[in-house]
Coordinates of C-alpha atoms and ligand atoms in Angstrom, one line a residue:
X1 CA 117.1 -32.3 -130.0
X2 CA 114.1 -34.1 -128.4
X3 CA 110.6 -33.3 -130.4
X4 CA 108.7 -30.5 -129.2
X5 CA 105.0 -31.7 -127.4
X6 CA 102.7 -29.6 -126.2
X7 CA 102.4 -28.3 -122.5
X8 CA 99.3 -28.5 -120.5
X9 CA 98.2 -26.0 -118.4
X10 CA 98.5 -28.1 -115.7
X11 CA 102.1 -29.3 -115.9
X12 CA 103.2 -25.6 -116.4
X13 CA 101.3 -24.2 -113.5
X14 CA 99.6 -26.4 -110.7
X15 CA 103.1 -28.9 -110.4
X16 CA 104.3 -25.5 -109.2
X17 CA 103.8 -26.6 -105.0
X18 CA 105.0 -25.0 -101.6
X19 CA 106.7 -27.4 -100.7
X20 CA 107.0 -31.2 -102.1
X21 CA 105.4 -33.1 -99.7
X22 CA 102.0 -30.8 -100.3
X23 CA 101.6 -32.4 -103.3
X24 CA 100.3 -35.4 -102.2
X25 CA 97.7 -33.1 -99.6
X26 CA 96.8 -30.7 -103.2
X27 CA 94.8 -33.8 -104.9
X28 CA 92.5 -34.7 -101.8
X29 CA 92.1 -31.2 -100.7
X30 CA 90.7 -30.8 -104.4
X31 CA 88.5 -34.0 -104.5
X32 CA 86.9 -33.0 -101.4
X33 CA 86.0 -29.3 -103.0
X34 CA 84.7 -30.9 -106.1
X35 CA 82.4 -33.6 -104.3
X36 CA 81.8 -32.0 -101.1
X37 CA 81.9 -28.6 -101.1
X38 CA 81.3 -27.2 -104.4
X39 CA 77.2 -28.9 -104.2
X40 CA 77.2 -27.2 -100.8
X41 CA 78.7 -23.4 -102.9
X42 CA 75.4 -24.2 -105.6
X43 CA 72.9 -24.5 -102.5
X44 CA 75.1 -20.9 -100.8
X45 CA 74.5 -19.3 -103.8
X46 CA 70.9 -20.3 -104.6
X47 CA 69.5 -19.5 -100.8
X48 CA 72.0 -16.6 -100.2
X49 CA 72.1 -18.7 -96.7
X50 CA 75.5 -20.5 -95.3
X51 CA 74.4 -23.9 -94.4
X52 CA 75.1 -25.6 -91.2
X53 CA 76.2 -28.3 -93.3
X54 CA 79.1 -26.6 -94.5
X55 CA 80.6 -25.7 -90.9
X56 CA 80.2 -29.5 -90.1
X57 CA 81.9 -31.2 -93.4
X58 CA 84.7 -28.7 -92.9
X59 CA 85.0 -30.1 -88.4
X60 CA 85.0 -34.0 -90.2
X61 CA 87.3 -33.6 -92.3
X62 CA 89.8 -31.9 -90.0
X63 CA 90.0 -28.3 -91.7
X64 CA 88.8 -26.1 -88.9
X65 CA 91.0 -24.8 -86.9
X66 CA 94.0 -26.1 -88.4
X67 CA 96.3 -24.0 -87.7
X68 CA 95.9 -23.9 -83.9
X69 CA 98.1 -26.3 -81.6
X70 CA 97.0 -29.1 -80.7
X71 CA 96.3 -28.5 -77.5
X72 CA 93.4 -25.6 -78.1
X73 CA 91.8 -28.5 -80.0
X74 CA 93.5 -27.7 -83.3
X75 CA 94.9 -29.5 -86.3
X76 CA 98.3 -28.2 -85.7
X77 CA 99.4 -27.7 -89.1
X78 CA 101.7 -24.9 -90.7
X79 CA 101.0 -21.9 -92.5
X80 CA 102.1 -23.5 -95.9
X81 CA 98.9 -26.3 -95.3
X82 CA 97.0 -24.1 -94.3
X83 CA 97.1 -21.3 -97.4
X84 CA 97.1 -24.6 -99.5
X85 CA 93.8 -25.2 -98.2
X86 CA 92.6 -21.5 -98.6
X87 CA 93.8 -22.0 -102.5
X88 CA 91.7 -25.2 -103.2
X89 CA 88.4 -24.3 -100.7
X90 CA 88.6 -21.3 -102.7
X91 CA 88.2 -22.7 -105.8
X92 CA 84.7 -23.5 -105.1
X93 CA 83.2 -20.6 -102.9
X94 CA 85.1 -17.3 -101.2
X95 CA 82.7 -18.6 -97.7
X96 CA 84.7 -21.7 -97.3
X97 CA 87.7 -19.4 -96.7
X98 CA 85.8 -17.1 -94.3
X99 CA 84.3 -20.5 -92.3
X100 CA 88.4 -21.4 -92.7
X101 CA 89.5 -17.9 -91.7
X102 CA 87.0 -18.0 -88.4
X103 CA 88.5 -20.5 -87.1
X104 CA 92.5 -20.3 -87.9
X105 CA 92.6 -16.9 -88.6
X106 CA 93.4 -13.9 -86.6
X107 CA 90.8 -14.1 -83.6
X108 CA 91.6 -17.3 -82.9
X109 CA 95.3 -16.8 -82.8
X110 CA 95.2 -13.8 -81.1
X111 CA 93.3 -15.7 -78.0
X112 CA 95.4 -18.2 -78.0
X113 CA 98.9 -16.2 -78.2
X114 CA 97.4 -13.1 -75.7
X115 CA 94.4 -14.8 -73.6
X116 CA 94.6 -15.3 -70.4
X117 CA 94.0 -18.5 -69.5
X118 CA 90.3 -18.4 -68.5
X119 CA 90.0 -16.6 -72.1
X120 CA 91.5 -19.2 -74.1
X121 CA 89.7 -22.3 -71.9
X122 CA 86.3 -19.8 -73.1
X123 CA 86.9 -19.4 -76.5
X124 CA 90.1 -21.0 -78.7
X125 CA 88.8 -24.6 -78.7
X126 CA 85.0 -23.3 -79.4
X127 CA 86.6 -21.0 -82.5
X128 CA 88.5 -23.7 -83.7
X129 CA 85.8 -26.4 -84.0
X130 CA 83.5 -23.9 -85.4
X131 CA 81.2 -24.0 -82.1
X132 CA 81.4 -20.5 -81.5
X133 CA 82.0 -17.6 -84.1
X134 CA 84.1 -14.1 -83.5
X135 CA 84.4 -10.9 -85.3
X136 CA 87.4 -8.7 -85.5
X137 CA 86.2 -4.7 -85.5
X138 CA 88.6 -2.4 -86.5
X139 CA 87.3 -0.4 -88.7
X140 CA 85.0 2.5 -88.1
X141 CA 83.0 5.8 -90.1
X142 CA 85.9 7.8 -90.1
X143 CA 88.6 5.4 -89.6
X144 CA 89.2 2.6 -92.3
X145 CA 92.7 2.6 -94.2
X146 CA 93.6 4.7 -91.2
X147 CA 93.3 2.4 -88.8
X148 CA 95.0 4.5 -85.8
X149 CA 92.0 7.1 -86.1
X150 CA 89.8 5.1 -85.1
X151 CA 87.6 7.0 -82.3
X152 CA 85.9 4.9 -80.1
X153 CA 86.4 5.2 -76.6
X154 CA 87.1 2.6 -73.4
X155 CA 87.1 4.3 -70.3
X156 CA 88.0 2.8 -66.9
X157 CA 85.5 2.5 -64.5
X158 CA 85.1 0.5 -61.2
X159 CA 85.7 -3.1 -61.9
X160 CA 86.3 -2.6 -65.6
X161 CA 85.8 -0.4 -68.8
X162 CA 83.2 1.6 -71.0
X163 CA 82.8 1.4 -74.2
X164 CA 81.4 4.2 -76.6
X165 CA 81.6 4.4 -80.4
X166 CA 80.6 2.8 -83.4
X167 CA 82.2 0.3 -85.9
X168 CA 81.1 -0.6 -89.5
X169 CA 81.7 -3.3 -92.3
X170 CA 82.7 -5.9 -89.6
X171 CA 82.7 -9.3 -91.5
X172 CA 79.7 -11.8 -89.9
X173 CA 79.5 -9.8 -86.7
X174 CA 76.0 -9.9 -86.9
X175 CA 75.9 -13.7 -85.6
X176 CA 79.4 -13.7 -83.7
X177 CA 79.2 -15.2 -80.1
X178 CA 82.1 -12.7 -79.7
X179 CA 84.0 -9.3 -80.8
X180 CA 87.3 -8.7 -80.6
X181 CA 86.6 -4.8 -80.3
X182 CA 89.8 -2.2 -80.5
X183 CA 89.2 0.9 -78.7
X184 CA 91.1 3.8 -77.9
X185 CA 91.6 4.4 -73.9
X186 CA 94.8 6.8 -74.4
X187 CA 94.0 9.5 -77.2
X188 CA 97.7 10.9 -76.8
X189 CA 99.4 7.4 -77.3
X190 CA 96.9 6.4 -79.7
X191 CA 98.7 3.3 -82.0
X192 CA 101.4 3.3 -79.8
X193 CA 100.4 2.2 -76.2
X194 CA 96.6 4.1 -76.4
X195 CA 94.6 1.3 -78.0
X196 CA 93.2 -1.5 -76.3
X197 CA 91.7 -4.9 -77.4
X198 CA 88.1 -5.8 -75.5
X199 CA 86.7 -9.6 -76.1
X200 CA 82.8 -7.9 -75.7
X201 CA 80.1 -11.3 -76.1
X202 CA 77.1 -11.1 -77.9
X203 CA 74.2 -10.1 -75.8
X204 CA 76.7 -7.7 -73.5
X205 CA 74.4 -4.4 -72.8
X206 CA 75.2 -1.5 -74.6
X207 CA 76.1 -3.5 -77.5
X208 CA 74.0 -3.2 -80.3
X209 CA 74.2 -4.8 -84.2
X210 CA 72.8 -1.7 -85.6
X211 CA 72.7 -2.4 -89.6
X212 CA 73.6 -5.4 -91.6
X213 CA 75.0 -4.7 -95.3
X214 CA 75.5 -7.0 -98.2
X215 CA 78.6 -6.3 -100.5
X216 CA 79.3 -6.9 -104.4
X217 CA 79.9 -10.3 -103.2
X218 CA 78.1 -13.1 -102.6
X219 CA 74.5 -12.6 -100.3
X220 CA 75.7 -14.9 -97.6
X221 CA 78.5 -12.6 -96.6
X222 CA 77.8 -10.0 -94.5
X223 CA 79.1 -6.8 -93.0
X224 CA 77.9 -5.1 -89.7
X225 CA 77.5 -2.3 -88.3
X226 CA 78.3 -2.5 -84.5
X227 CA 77.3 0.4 -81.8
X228 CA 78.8 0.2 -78.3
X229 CA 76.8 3.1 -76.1
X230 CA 78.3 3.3 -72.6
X231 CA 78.6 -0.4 -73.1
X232 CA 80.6 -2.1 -69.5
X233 CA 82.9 -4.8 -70.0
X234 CA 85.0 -6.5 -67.0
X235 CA 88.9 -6.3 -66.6
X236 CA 88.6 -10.0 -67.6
X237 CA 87.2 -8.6 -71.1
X238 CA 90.7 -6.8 -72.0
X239 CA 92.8 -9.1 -74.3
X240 CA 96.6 -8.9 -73.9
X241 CA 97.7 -5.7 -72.2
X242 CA 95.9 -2.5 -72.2
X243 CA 97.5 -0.4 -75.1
X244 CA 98.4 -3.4 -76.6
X245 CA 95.4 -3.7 -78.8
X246 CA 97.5 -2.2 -82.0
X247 CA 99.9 -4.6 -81.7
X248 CA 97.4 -7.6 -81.4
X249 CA 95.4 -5.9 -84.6
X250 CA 98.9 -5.9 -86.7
X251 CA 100.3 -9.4 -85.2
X252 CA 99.5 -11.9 -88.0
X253 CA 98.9 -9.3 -90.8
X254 CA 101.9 -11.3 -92.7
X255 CA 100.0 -14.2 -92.4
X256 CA 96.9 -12.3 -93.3
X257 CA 98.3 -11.2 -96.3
X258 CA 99.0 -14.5 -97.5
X259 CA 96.2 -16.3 -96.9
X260 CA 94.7 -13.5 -99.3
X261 CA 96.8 -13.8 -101.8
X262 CA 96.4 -17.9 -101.8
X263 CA 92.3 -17.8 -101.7
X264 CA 93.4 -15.2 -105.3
X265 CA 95.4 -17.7 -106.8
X266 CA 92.5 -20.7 -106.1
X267 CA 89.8 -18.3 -107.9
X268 CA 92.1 -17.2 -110.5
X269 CA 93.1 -21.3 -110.9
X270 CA 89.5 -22.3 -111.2
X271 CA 88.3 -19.3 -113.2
X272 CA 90.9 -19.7 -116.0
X273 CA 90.2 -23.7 -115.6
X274 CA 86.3 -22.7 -116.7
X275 CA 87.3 -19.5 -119.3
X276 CA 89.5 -22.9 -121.1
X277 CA 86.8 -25.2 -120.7
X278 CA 83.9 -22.6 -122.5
X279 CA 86.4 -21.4 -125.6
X280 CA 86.7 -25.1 -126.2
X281 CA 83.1 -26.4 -126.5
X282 CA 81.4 -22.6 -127.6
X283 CA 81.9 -22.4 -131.0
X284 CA 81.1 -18.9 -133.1
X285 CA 80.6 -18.8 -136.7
X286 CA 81.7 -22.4 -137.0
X287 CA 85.0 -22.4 -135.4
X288 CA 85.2 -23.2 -131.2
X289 CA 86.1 -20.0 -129.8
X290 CA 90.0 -21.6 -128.7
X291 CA 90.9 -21.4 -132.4
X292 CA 90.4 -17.5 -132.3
X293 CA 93.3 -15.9 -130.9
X294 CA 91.9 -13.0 -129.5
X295 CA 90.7 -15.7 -127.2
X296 CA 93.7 -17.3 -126.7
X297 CA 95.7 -14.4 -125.7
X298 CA 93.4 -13.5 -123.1
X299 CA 93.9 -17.2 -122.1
X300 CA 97.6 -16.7 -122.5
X301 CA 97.9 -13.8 -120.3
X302 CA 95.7 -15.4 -117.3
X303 CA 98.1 -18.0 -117.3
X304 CA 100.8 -16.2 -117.5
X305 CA 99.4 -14.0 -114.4
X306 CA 98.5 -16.4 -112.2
X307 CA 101.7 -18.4 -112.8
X308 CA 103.7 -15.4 -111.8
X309 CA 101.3 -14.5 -109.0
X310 CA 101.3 -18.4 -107.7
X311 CA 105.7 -18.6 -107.8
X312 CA 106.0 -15.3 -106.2
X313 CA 103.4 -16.3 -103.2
X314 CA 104.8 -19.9 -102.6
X315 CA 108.4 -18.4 -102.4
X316 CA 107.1 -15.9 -99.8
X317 CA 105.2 -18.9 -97.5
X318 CA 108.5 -20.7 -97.9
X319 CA 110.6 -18.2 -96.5
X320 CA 108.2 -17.1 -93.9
X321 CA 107.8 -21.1 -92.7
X322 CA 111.5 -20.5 -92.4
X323 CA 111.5 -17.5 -90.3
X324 CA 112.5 -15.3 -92.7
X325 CA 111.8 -11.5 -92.2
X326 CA 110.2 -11.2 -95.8
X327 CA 110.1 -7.5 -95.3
X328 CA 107.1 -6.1 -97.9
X329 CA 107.2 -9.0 -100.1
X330 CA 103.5 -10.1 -98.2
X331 CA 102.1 -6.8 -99.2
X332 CA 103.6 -7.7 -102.9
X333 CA 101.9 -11.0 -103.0
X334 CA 98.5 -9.0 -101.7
X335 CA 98.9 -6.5 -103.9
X336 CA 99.0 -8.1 -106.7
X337 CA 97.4 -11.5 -106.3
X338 CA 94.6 -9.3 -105.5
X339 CA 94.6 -7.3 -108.4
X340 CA 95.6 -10.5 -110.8
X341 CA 92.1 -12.5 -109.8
X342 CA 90.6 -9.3 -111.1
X343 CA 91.6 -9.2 -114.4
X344 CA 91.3 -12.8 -114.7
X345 CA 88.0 -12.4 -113.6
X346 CA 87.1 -10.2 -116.0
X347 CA 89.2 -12.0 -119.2
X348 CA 86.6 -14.6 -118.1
X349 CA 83.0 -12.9 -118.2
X350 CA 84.5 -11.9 -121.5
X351 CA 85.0 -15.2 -122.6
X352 CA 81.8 -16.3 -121.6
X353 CA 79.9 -13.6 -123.3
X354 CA 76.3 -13.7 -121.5
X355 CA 77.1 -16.7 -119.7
X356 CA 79.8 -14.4 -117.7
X357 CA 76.7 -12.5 -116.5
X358 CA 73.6 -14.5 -115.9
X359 CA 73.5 -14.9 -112.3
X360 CA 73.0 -18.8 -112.8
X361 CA 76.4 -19.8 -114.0
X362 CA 79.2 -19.4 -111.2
X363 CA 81.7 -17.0 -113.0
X364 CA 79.6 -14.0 -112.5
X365 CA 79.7 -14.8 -108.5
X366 CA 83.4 -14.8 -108.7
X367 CA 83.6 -11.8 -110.4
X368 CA 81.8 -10.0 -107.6
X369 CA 83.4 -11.8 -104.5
X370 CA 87.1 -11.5 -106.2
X371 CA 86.3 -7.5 -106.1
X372 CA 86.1 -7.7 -102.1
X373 CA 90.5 -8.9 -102.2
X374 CA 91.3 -5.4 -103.5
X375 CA 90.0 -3.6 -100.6
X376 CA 89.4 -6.0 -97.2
X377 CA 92.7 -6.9 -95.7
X378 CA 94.6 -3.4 -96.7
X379 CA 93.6 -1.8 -100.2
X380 CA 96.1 -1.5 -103.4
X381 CA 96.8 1.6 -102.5
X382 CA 98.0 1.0 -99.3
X383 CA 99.9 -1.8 -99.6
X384 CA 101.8 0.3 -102.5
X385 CA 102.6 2.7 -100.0
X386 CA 103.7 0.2 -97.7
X387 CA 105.9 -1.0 -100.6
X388 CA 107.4 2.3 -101.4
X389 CA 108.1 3.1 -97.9
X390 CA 109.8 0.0 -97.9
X391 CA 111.9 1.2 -100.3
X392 CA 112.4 5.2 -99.7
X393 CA 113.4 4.0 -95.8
Ligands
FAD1 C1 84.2 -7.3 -97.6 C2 84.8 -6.5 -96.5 C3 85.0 -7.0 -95.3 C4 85.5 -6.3 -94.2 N1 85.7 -6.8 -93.0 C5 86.2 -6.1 -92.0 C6 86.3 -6.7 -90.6 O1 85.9 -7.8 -90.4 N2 86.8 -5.9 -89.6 C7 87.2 -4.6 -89.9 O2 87.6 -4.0 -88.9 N3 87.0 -4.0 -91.1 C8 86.6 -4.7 -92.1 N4 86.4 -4.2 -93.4 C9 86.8 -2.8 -93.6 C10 88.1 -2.7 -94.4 O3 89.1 -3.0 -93.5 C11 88.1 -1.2 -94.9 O4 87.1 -1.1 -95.8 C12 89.4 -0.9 -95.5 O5 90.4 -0.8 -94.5 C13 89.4 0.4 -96.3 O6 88.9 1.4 -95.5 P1 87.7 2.4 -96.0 O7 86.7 1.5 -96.6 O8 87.3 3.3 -94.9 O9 88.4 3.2 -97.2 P2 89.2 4.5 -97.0 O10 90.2 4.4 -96.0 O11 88.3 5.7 -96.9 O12 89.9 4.6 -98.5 C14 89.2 4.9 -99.7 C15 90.1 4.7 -100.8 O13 91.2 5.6 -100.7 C16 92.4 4.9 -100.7 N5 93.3 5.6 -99.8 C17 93.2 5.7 -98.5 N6 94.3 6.4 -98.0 C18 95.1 6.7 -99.1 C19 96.3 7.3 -99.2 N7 97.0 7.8 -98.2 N8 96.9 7.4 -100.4 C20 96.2 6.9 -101.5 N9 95.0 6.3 -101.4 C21 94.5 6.1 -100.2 C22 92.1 3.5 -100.3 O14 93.0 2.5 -100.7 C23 90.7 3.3 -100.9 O15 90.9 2.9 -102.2 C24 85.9 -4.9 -94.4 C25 85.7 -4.3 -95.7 C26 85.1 -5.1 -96.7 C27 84.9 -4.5 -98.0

């Protein structure tokens, strides 16, 4: 029998990759969040301000827009590079993935695979560069996990549409060139033919930013509160069909999904990587605090968490870059990467004692921003009943 060594951390968990030929990207994607962005996350988190600087290291080094083709001025890479990416930018700050998100993410995508032409010429190659910004506004007062109750109002006029209602806790729509607005124009058909998508730019009259919120989260993310009163927008405005705007909203909620659940694992990765680096150098009534094994079983159990959470996620992305109908298995990988980072999160304020709460050390700010992955992007709960009706169908 060949003598027992000890396993790193690393062998057992980070050698875990998508795919093979990712582990050659996983090492510069990390050397650039260590040198580049994680001075730029100390500077986001002492001003509470995302610096221009930050958009413009991303362009440079190729990351925004990467997902898009080519040909809408994108990097043209797949799902599996691009949640790769999420993982290790997320390592350092939860606004690289948003600045990520802007310009692969859903509006983008949704230009470029419902625009018209004019649309796409307008805004795809902007998004993707980072020259323009949009917001996606679902959600409203009376309408959040329920998204097909959502109340506000397009009706047709001459030469276009009206819009009337209001929307809340719409990420960075406060500075977004554009909204991608949802809006019901057929109250009868509602989520199935009644709602349509309306591309409404900044500055349109009748379109109002109305309140700006912080979150638990970090200060430089920021939710909005948009009012639309008897707001016209042209026929050219409407994005896809009209009563197609459901089916836009839900079309890369899959992908959506993912994306969370990889920017989970990369906090979950980098908080445990901090939680082992304190219980080795603090040392409590003279033993470091890695010799205790209360501490080492909260160590032990991140570990095992995010090893679990990391397999389960990569299997997913490999069967969706297949074309594999994964059925629930994204809201899985959501639900409970999601709810994984949080215990991890708090297993390493624990660790940290009153260093896990000062606002000067970064694990406090991850505790905070990993809260926000529980509840953006579909909460627990309904995901689990997405799960169970899954499995009661
Ligand atoms: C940081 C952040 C960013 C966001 N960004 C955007 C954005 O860019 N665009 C946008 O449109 N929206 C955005 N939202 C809104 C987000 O989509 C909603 O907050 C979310 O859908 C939940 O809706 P709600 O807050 O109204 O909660 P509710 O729907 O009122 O739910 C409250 C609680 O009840 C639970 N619940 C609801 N229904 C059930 C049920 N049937 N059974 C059991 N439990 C249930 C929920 O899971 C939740 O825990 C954002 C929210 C946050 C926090």
């Amino acid at each position: 029998m060949l003598p027992l060594r000890p396993i790193t951390y690393q062998e057992t968990d980070v050698q875990l990759e998508i795919t093979p030929d990712l582990a050659q990207l996983r090492p510069v994607l990390r050397r650039f969040t260590e040198e580049v962005l994680e001075p730029l996350a100390l500077e986001i988190d002492r001003t509470g301000q995302v610096p221009d600087r930050a958009v413009e290291v991303l362009r440079e080094q190729g990351y925004l827009g990467m997902r898009l083709p080519e040909a809408f001025g994108g990097g043209g890479h797949d799902l599996n590079t691009y949640c790769l990416a999420l993982e290790e930018f997320s390592r350092s700050h939860r606004v690289f993935t948003l600045i990520l998100d802007g310009s692969s993410g859903l509006n983008p995508i949704a230009i470029a695979t419902y625009g018209t032409a004019a649309q796409q010429t307008k805004y795809v190659a902007a998004l993707a560069q980072g020259h323009m910004t949009a917001s996606f506004a679902l959600t409203e007062p009376e309408a959040g996990s329920d998204s097909q109750a959502i109340r506000t109002r397009a009706v047709r006029c001459d030469g276009g549409w009206r819009l009337t209602g209001r929307k809340h806790w719409i990420s960075g729509a406060h500075v977004a060139d554009v909204v991608l607005v949802m809006a019901v124009n057929d109250s009868a058909l509602k989520a199935r033919g009644g709602i349509t998508a309306f591309l409404v730019d900044k500055g349109t009259p009748g379109f109002s930013v109305t309140r700006v919120d912080t979150t638990i989260g970090s200060e430089a993310i920021k939710l909005a509160e948009l009012t639309f009163d008897d707001c016209f927008v042209p026929d050219s405005a409407v994005l896809g069909e009209v009563g197609q705007g459901f089916q836009i909203a839900m079309h890369s909620l899959t992908h959506g999904r993912l994306g969370v659940a990889a920017s989970c694992i990369g906090a979950a990765d980098r908080l445990l990587e901090m939680s082992i680096a304190h219980a080795r150098q603090r040392s409590t009534f003279g033993k470091p605090l890695a010799e205790r094994q209360a501490i080492q079983w909260m160590l032990a159990d991140s570990a095992t968490e995010l090893s679990m959470a990391r397999a389960f996620v990569y299997e997913t992305l490999r069967r969706v870059s297949a074309g594999e109908d994964v059925g629930s298995a994204a809201s899985m990988c959501k639900l409970y990467a999601s709810e994984m980072v949080g215990r991890v999160a708090d297993r390493a304020v624990q660790i940290h004692g009153g260093m896990g709460l000062v606002r000067q050390f970064p694990v406090e700010r991850f505790y905070r921003d990993v809260r926000h992955y529980r509840v953006g992007e579909g909460a627990s709960e309904v995901h689990r009943m997405l799960i169970a009706r899954g499995l009661l169908a």
